[in-house]
Amino acid sequence: MEQSLQLWIAEVLKKHSNIATDNPIQLNKLNGDAGSRQYFRVNTQPSLLAVCAPVDSDNSEQAGYFAKIAKVLHKQGVPTPQIVDCDEKQNFLLIEDFGDSDFLSVLNEESVDLLYSEALMVLLRMQQIQPESLYELGVDLPVYSQALLREEMALFSEWFVEKLLDRALSSDEHLLINGAFTFLEEHAESQPQVLVHRDYHSRNIIYREGEAPGIIDFQDAVWGPITYDLVSLLRDCYIEWPPEQVKRWLLSYGSLATELGLLDEVDERQWQLWFDTMGLQRHIKVLGIFARLALRDNKLNYLKDLALTWRYMVSVAKQYPQMGAFVTWCEAQLVPLMEQQEWYQASNLAEQKSSNPSTAGEPA
C-alpha cells in the first residue's frame, strides 16, 4: 500500500506546481487513530499528509466520504484540512497538514479558557449546519439512533467487563445494565438533534497560533444529540477540569446555542441532565472502546486513560437515582477486579503523588 501511495502522490504533485518536494517522495508514518486508517507526513513544502485505508473499510473510512464531509464543514467556516486530491478507487487522500500541536499538548490552567472558547465557537458553527447542506453534497449522515447508542454501550459489557476484567455477566446483571442504558437512550433522543462530530476532544483539535483551531477526524459524524460533542470536550477522557469550571462553560454554551436558535429555552436543570446523561453514554462506551483497542489491537496506551473515564462515569451516575443500582453494582462487583489491574494501580499511584507533592520525585 505504501509503494502504491508514493506512486500516486508523485502523479498528483505533477498537477500542483505550487507544492515543492524533494526526490524521492518520502513518507513518514505517524501514529494512527482508533480506526484502520494510516497517516503519513509527506516531504513537501508546504507539508502535506497522506491518508490511506483498506479499500473494503467501513463507509466512514472511505476517502470520498471524508472529502465530502470536509467540504460541508469547510463551507460552514469550520477549519478542516484542505483536500489536495482524493482517489476513491484506491482509498487515498492527500490533505493539508495542520501540524502536531493538538490542544492536549498546549492546555493548562492559564490557556484553557481562551482555547476552549475558540473550540466552542467552532462547535457552534458546526452545529448550525442544516441537513440540506449535507444532501446538496451527497452526504447522508447516519442518525444517532437508539440502536446505535445501545450498540456502543454494549462494548462496555463485552470488552470492559467480560474481556478486560474477565467477569461473566448473569442474565439478571444484563437486565440491570440494560435498564441503565435505556434511561440514557431516552434522554439522548429527547434532545435537539444536530450534526455531531462524535470525537470532539483535545486530541482532535489542532492548535494553530494566530488562527482558529483546526478540526480533524470528523469522518464518523452523525446526526444526533446537541450535548454529545460538548461533553466530549468538557469531560475529555484525556484531561480533567474542575466541575465548577465545566458547569460555567456548559451554561455559557447553552446561552449561546439558545440565542442562535439551536436550542429552545430550557431550564438549567434540564440542560445539565442532558449533558450528564450524554456524558454517561459516552464514557460507558469509551470504557469498552479503550479495552477493545488494548486487547484486540494491541494499543496498550489506551489503558492509562481508563481510570479518568471510570471516575467521570461513577461521579455523574451517583447524582441520578435512575443509575443507582447500576453504579452500586459497578462499585461492588467491578472495582475489586479493577484493583488487580496494572493500569488501575498505576492511576492510583499517580493520583497519590499528585495529591502529595512531597513524594512526586520518588521512584515508583
GROMACS .gro file of C-alpha atoms in nm:
model
  364
    1MET     CA    1   0.000   0.000   0.000
    2GLU     CA    2   0.284   0.240   0.085
    3GLN     CA    3   0.450   0.193  -0.251
    4SER     CA    4   0.121   0.250  -0.434
    5LEU     CA    5   0.061   0.558  -0.221
    6GLN     CA    6   0.404   0.700  -0.310
    7LEU     CA    7   0.343   0.648  -0.681
    8TRP     CA    8   0.001   0.811  -0.658
    9ILE     CA    9   0.138   1.114  -0.470
   10ALA     CA   10   0.409   1.161  -0.733
   11GLU     CA   11   0.141   1.174  -1.004
   12VAL     CA   12  -0.077   1.412  -0.802
   13LEU     CA   13   0.208   1.655  -0.737
   14LYS     CA   14   0.273   1.689  -1.111
   15LYS     CA   15  -0.057   1.878  -1.122
   16HIS     CA   16   0.039   2.117  -0.839
   17SER     CA   17   0.330   2.343  -0.930
   18ASN     CA   18   0.282   2.539  -0.607
   19ILE     CA   19   0.383   2.236  -0.397
   20ALA     CA   20   0.756   2.164  -0.385
   21THR     CA   21   0.907   1.828  -0.294
   22ASP     CA   22   1.242   1.656  -0.277
   23ASN     CA   23   1.300   1.343  -0.477
   24PRO     CA   24   1.227   1.072  -0.399
   25ILE     CA   25   0.900   1.128  -0.219
   26GLN     CA   26   0.930   1.015   0.141
   27LEU     CA   27   0.650   0.907   0.374
   28ASN     CA   28   0.698   0.944   0.749
   29LYS     CA   29   0.442   0.725   0.922
   30LEU     CA   30   0.251   0.888   1.209
   31ASN     CA   31   0.063   0.736   1.499
   32GLY     CA   32  -0.280   0.632   1.381
   33ASP     CA   33  -0.617   0.669   1.545
   34ALA     CA   34  -0.864   0.408   1.663
   35GLY     CA   35  -0.960   0.307   1.309
   36SER     CA   36  -0.774   0.129   1.029
   37ARG     CA   37  -0.655   0.450   0.863
   38GLN     CA   38  -0.283   0.510   0.825
   39TYR     CA   39  -0.129   0.858   0.821
   40PHE     CA   40   0.198   0.971   0.663
   41ARG     CA   41   0.368   1.311   0.658
   42VAL     CA   42   0.500   1.381   0.308
   43ASN     CA   43   0.828   1.567   0.245
   44THR     CA   44   0.665   1.856   0.061
   45GLN     CA   45   0.660   2.234   0.104
   46PRO     CA   46   0.408   2.311   0.241
   47SER     CA   47   0.386   1.989   0.441
   48LEU     CA   48   0.105   1.752   0.346
   49LEU     CA   49  -0.050   1.441   0.498
   50ALA     CA   50  -0.127   1.127   0.305
   51VAL     CA   51  -0.408   0.909   0.438
   52CYS     CA   52  -0.495   0.558   0.332
   53ALA     CA   53  -0.713   0.271   0.447
   54PRO     CA   54  -0.806  -0.070   0.306
   55VAL     CA   55  -1.047  -0.035   0.015
   56ASP     CA   56  -1.300  -0.255   0.194
   57SER     CA   57  -1.310  -0.030   0.502
   58ASP     CA   58  -1.633   0.095   0.655
   59ASN     CA   59  -1.800   0.391   0.484
   60SER     CA   60  -1.657   0.641   0.736
   61GLU     CA   61  -1.303   0.538   0.636
   62GLN     CA   62  -1.360   0.586   0.264
   63ALA     CA   63  -1.158   0.870   0.111
   64GLY     CA   64  -1.452   1.006  -0.087
   65TYR     CA   65  -1.676   1.021   0.219
   66PHE     CA   66  -1.409   1.207   0.418
   67ALA     CA   67  -1.369   1.459   0.134
   68LYS     CA   68  -1.745   1.524   0.119
   69ILE     CA   69  -1.774   1.580   0.494
   70ALA     CA   70  -1.471   1.811   0.484
   71LYS     CA   71  -1.635   2.015   0.209
   72VAL     CA   72  -1.957   2.053   0.409
   73LEU     CA   73  -1.769   2.164   0.720
   74HIS     CA   74  -1.540   2.399   0.530
   75LYS     CA   75  -1.837   2.563   0.362
   76GLN     CA   76  -1.976   2.641   0.709
   77GLY     CA   77  -1.648   2.803   0.815
   78VAL     CA   78  -1.523   2.507   1.019
   79PRO     CA   79  -1.142   2.491   0.980
   80THR     CA   80  -1.080   2.147   0.831
   81PRO     CA   81  -0.780   2.036   0.623
   82GLN     CA   82  -0.797   2.132   0.257
   83ILE     CA   83  -0.823   1.832   0.025
   84VAL     CA   84  -0.536   1.836  -0.227
   85ASP     CA   85  -0.653   1.520  -0.403
   86CYS     CA   86  -0.865   1.212  -0.346
   87ASP     CA   87  -0.853   0.870  -0.511
   88GLU     CA   88  -1.175   0.690  -0.421
   89LYS     CA   89  -1.076   0.370  -0.603
   90GLN     CA   90  -0.753   0.320  -0.406
   91ASN     CA   91  -0.890   0.492  -0.092
   92PHE     CA   92  -0.609   0.751  -0.086
   93LEU     CA   93  -0.620   1.111   0.033
   94LEU     CA   94  -0.365   1.393   0.019
   95ILE     CA   95  -0.458   1.673   0.256
   96GLU     CA   96  -0.332   1.987   0.427
   97ASP     CA   97  -0.109   1.925   0.729
   98PHE     CA   98  -0.223   2.112   1.041
   99GLY     CA   99   0.086   2.002   1.237
  100ASP     CA  100   0.132   1.813   1.561
  101SER     CA  101   0.024   2.068   1.823
  102ASP     CA  102  -0.308   1.928   1.938
  103PHE     CA  103  -0.496   2.101   2.218
  104LEU     CA  104  -0.385   1.842   2.471
  105SER     CA  105  -0.022   1.949   2.426
  106VAL     CA  106  -0.091   2.318   2.499
  107LEU     CA  107  -0.376   2.306   2.751
  108ASN     CA  108  -0.309   2.429   3.104
  109GLU     CA  109  -0.491   2.634   3.367
  110GLU     CA  110  -0.380   2.960   3.204
  111SER     CA  111  -0.460   2.870   2.844
  112VAL     CA  112  -0.777   2.663   2.878
  113ASP     CA  113  -1.039   2.940   2.888
  114LEU     CA  114  -0.918   3.101   2.567
  115LEU     CA  115  -0.860   2.773   2.385
  116TYR     CA  116  -1.195   2.627   2.489
  117SER     CA  117  -1.379   2.944   2.393
  118GLU     CA  118  -1.229   2.910   2.043
  119ALA     CA  119  -1.320   2.541   2.025
  120LEU     CA  120  -1.675   2.613   2.142
  121MET     CA  121  -1.719   2.883   1.876
  122VAL     CA  122  -1.614   2.630   1.611
  123LEU     CA  123  -1.860   2.380   1.759
  124LEU     CA  124  -2.142   2.634   1.733
  125ARG     CA  125  -2.062   2.678   1.363
  126MET     CA  126  -2.065   2.302   1.314
  127GLN     CA  127  -2.399   2.262   1.488
  128GLN     CA  128  -2.560   2.527   1.264
  129ILE     CA  129  -2.513   2.307   0.957
  130GLN     CA  130  -2.852   2.216   0.814
  131PRO     CA  131  -2.943   1.878   0.663
  132GLU     CA  132  -2.996   2.046   0.326
  133SER     CA  133  -2.627   2.143   0.311
  134LEU     CA  134  -2.536   1.778   0.355
  135TYR     CA  135  -2.781   1.649   0.095
  136GLU     CA  136  -2.654   1.901  -0.164
  137LEU     CA  137  -2.309   1.741  -0.147
  138GLY     CA  138  -2.438   1.386  -0.140
  139VAL     CA  139  -2.377   1.328   0.230
  140ASP     CA  140  -2.636   1.117   0.409
  141LEU     CA  141  -2.528   1.120   0.774
  142PRO     CA  142  -2.626   0.823   0.988
  143VAL     CA  143  -2.871   0.903   1.267
  144TYR     CA  144  -2.754   0.853   1.625
  145SER     CA  145  -3.042   0.613   1.679
  146GLN     CA  146  -3.140   0.420   1.989
  147ALA     CA  147  -2.997   0.110   1.824
  148LEU     CA  148  -2.659   0.277   1.763
  149LEU     CA  149  -2.646   0.418   2.116
  150ARG     CA  150  -2.716   0.070   2.255
  151GLU     CA  151  -2.463  -0.096   2.023
  152GLU     CA  152  -2.196   0.142   2.151
  153MET     CA  153  -2.275   0.092   2.518
  154ALA     CA  154  -2.277  -0.285   2.470
  155LEU     CA  155  -1.900  -0.255   2.422
  156PHE     CA  156  -1.878  -0.187   2.796
  157SER     CA  157  -2.028  -0.526   2.881
  158GLU     CA  158  -1.838  -0.721   2.619
  159TRP     CA  159  -1.492  -0.565   2.622
  160PHE     CA  160  -1.450  -0.389   2.957
  161VAL     CA  161  -1.638  -0.625   3.188
  162GLU     CA  162  -1.622  -0.967   3.024
  163LYS     CA  163  -1.288  -0.948   2.843
  164LEU     CA  164  -1.068  -0.697   3.026
  165LEU     CA  165  -1.191  -0.777   3.377
  166ASP     CA  166  -1.273  -1.141   3.293
  167ARG     CA  167  -1.613  -1.115   3.462
  168ALA     CA  168  -1.903  -1.320   3.321
  169LEU     CA  169  -2.242  -1.150   3.340
  170SER     CA  170  -2.558  -1.325   3.455
  171SER     CA  171  -2.897  -1.267   3.293
  172ASP     CA  172  -3.005  -1.058   3.593
  173GLU     CA  173  -2.696  -0.841   3.561
  174HIS     CA  174  -2.764  -0.789   3.191
  175LEU     CA  175  -3.115  -0.673   3.284
  176LEU     CA  176  -2.976  -0.429   3.541
  177ILE     CA  177  -2.725  -0.287   3.292
  178ASN     CA  178  -2.985  -0.261   3.015
  179GLY     CA  179  -3.218  -0.069   3.246
  180ALA     CA  180  -2.949   0.196   3.297
  181PHE     CA  181  -2.880   0.207   2.924
  182THR     CA  182  -3.248   0.263   2.846
  183PHE     CA  183  -3.256   0.566   3.079
  184LEU     CA  184  -2.958   0.718   2.895
  185GLU     CA  185  -3.100   0.647   2.550
  186GLU     CA  186  -3.428   0.819   2.634
  187HIS     CA  187  -3.251   1.142   2.730
  188ALA     CA  188  -3.025   1.130   2.425
  189GLU     CA  189  -3.324   1.107   2.193
  190SER     CA  190  -3.517   1.384   2.371
  191GLN     CA  191  -3.251   1.647   2.294
  192PRO     CA  192  -3.238   1.877   1.991
  193GLN     CA  193  -3.056   1.693   1.711
  194VAL     CA  194  -2.764   1.849   1.524
  195LEU     CA  195  -2.454   1.747   1.332
  196VAL     CA  196  -2.229   1.559   1.577
  197HIS     CA  197  -1.853   1.533   1.514
  198ARG     CA  198  -1.854   1.233   1.752
  199ASP     CA  199  -1.494   1.262   1.871
  200TYR     CA  200  -1.460   1.630   1.957
  201HIS     CA  201  -1.182   1.629   2.215
  202SER     CA  202  -0.835   1.768   2.281
  203ARG     CA  203  -0.651   1.525   2.051
  204ASN     CA  204  -0.869   1.604   1.751
  205ILE     CA  205  -0.848   1.983   1.780
  206ILE     CA  206  -0.523   2.130   1.648
  207TYR     CA  207  -0.370   2.445   1.795
  208ARG     CA  208  -0.263   2.690   1.524
  209GLU     CA  209  -0.111   3.008   1.660
  210GLY     CA  210  -0.295   3.313   1.533
  211GLU     CA  211  -0.562   3.104   1.360
  212ALA     CA  212  -0.881   2.925   1.455
  213PRO     CA  213  -0.821   2.571   1.583
  214GLY     CA  214  -0.811   2.303   1.315
  215ILE     CA  215  -1.063   2.020   1.331
  216ILE     CA  216  -0.969   1.666   1.228
  217ASP     CA  217  -1.103   1.309   1.250
  218PHE     CA  218  -1.462   1.409   1.166
  219GLN     CA  219  -1.547   1.123   0.930
  220ASP     CA  220  -1.758   0.940   1.192
  221ALA     CA  221  -2.005   1.231   1.208
  222VAL     CA  222  -2.372   1.155   1.273
  223TRP     CA  223  -2.696   1.343   1.325
  224GLY     CA  224  -2.757   1.334   1.699
  225PRO     CA  225  -2.787   1.499   2.043
  226ILE     CA  226  -2.671   1.857   2.086
  227THR     CA  227  -2.470   1.785   2.403
  228TYR     CA  228  -2.262   1.497   2.265
  229ASP     CA  229  -1.967   1.698   2.129
  230LEU     CA  230  -1.996   1.941   2.418
  231VAL     CA  231  -1.946   1.672   2.680
  232SER     CA  232  -1.671   1.512   2.469
  233LEU     CA  233  -1.475   1.835   2.502
  234LEU     CA  234  -1.563   1.946   2.855
  235ARG     CA  235  -1.532   1.598   3.010
  236ASP     CA  236  -1.246   1.489   2.787
  237CYS     CA  237  -1.118   1.137   2.853
  238TYR     CA  238  -0.758   1.265   2.833
  239ILE     CA  239  -0.770   1.571   3.059
  240GLU     CA  240  -0.986   1.679   3.354
  241TRP     CA  241  -1.111   2.020   3.471
  242PRO     CA  242  -1.282   2.125   3.798
  243PRO     CA  243  -1.659   2.060   3.798
  244GLU     CA  244  -1.743   2.426   3.866
  245GLN     CA  245  -1.539   2.529   3.561
  246VAL     CA  246  -1.712   2.270   3.345
  247LYS     CA  247  -2.052   2.395   3.462
  248ARG     CA  248  -1.961   2.755   3.374
  249TRP     CA  249  -1.865   2.652   3.020
  250LEU     CA  250  -2.178   2.438   2.991
  251LEU     CA  251  -2.416   2.719   3.089
  252SER     CA  252  -2.238   2.972   2.870
  253TYR     CA  253  -2.266   2.743   2.570
  254GLY     CA  254  -2.635   2.681   2.641
  255SER     CA  255  -2.699   3.056   2.635
  256LEU     CA  256  -2.520   3.098   2.302
  257ALA     CA  257  -2.696   2.797   2.149
  258THR     CA  258  -3.031   2.942   2.258
  259GLU     CA  259  -2.950   3.281   2.103
  260LEU     CA  260  -2.865   3.111   1.774
  261GLY     CA  261  -3.186   2.908   1.772
  262LEU     CA  262  -3.014   2.572   1.816
  263LEU     CA  263  -3.184   2.526   2.148
  264ASP     CA  264  -3.527   2.628   2.276
  265GLU     CA  265  -3.542   2.785   2.619
  266VAL     CA  266  -3.467   2.510   2.869
  267ASP     CA  267  -3.406   2.546   3.239
  268GLU     CA  268  -3.064   2.485   3.384
  269ARG     CA  269  -3.164   2.153   3.540
  270GLN     CA  270  -3.281   2.009   3.206
  271TRP     CA  271  -2.969   2.130   3.025
  272GLN     CA  272  -2.749   1.975   3.296
  273LEU     CA  273  -2.948   1.649   3.279
  274TRP     CA  274  -2.898   1.622   2.903
  275PHE     CA  275  -2.527   1.695   2.939
  276ASP     CA  276  -2.477   1.447   3.223
  277THR     CA  277  -2.670   1.158   3.067
  278MET     CA  278  -2.498   1.210   2.733
  279GLY     CA  279  -2.163   1.204   2.911
  280LEU     CA  280  -2.259   0.880   3.082
  281GLN     CA  281  -2.344   0.720   2.749
  282ARG     CA  282  -2.012   0.834   2.602
  283HIS     CA  283  -1.797   0.727   2.896
  284ILE     CA  284  -1.963   0.386   2.926
  285LYS     CA  285  -1.897   0.336   2.555
  286VAL     CA  286  -1.537   0.461   2.580
  287LEU     CA  287  -1.455   0.216   2.859
  288GLY     CA  288  -1.544  -0.059   2.615
  289ILE     CA  289  -1.360   0.104   2.324
  290PHE     CA  290  -1.037   0.158   2.519
  291ALA     CA  291  -1.047  -0.202   2.642
  292ARG     CA  292  -1.101  -0.327   2.286
  293LEU     CA  293  -0.817  -0.115   2.150
  294ALA     CA  294  -0.584  -0.262   2.410
  295LEU     CA  295  -0.692  -0.626   2.380
  296ARG     CA  296  -0.777  -0.661   2.012
  297ASP     CA  297  -0.548  -0.402   1.851
  298ASN     CA  298  -0.259  -0.410   2.100
  299LYS     CA  299  -0.286  -0.033   2.155
  300LEU     CA  300  -0.199  -0.064   2.522
  301ASN     CA  301  -0.151   0.310   2.576
  302TYR     CA  302  -0.529   0.348   2.596
  303LEU     CA  303  -0.536   0.154   2.924
  304LYS     CA  304  -0.392   0.451   3.112
  305ASP     CA  305  -0.699   0.658   3.016
  306LEU     CA  306  -0.949   0.413   3.164
  307ALA     CA  307  -0.922   0.547   3.519
  308LEU     CA  308  -1.032   0.903   3.435
  309THR     CA  309  -1.314   0.772   3.216
  310TRP     CA  310  -1.429   0.549   3.503
  311ARG     CA  311  -1.421   0.840   3.751
  312TYR     CA  312  -1.636   1.051   3.521
  313MET     CA  313  -1.890   0.771   3.490
  314VAL     CA  314  -1.916   0.691   3.859
  315SER     CA  315  -1.921   1.050   3.986
  316VAL     CA  316  -2.200   1.151   3.747
  317ALA     CA  317  -2.404   0.831   3.780
  318LYS     CA  318  -2.419   0.879   4.157
  319GLN     CA  319  -2.614   1.201   4.104
  320TYR     CA  320  -2.911   1.025   3.942
  321PRO     CA  321  -3.136   0.774   4.126
  322GLN     CA  322  -3.215   0.602   3.794
  323MET     CA  323  -2.847   0.500   3.776
  324GLY     CA  324  -2.827   0.398   4.142
  325ALA     CA  325  -2.849   0.020   4.102
  326PHE     CA  326  -2.601   0.027   3.813
  327VAL     CA  327  -2.335   0.231   3.992
  328THR     CA  328  -2.376   0.031   4.315
  329TRP     CA  329  -2.324  -0.289   4.117
  330CYS     CA  330  -2.020  -0.139   3.939
  331GLU     CA  331  -1.853  -0.043   4.265
  332ALA     CA  332  -1.929  -0.373   4.437
  333GLN     CA  333  -1.855  -0.611   4.151
  334LEU     CA  334  -1.609  -0.437   3.920
  335VAL     CA  335  -1.383  -0.223   4.140
  336PRO     CA  336  -1.230  -0.526   4.321
  337LEU     CA  337  -1.140  -0.668   3.979
  338MET     CA  338  -1.006  -0.332   3.859
  339GLU     CA  339  -0.780  -0.313   4.163
  340GLN     CA  340  -0.599  -0.621   4.033
  341GLN     CA  341  -0.519  -0.448   3.702
  342GLU     CA  342  -0.187  -0.272   3.646
  343TRP     CA  343  -0.346   0.028   3.476
  344TYR     CA  344  -0.569   0.089   3.779
  345GLN     CA  345  -0.285   0.050   4.026
  346ALA     CA  346  -0.072   0.293   3.821
  347SER     CA  347  -0.353   0.551   3.811
  348ASN     CA  348  -0.396   0.530   4.188
  349LEU     CA  349  -0.023   0.576   4.240
  350ALA     CA  350  -0.017   0.877   4.007
  351GLU     CA  351  -0.316   1.030   4.187
  352GLN     CA  352  -0.150   0.984   4.525
  353LYS     CA  353   0.168   1.151   4.402
  354SER     CA  354  -0.019   1.447   4.254
  355SER     CA  355  -0.207   1.500   4.580
  356ASN     CA  356   0.115   1.471   4.785
  357PRO     CA  357   0.385   1.687   4.616
  358SER     CA  358   0.648   1.582   4.870
  359THR     CA  359   0.659   1.233   4.712
  360ALA     CA  360   0.637   1.346   4.350
  361GLY     CA  361   1.006   1.290   4.289
  362GLU     CA  362   1.026   0.946   4.448
  363PRO     CA  363   1.064   0.646   4.221
  364ALA     CA  364   0.762   0.423   4.175
   0.00000   0.00000   0.00000
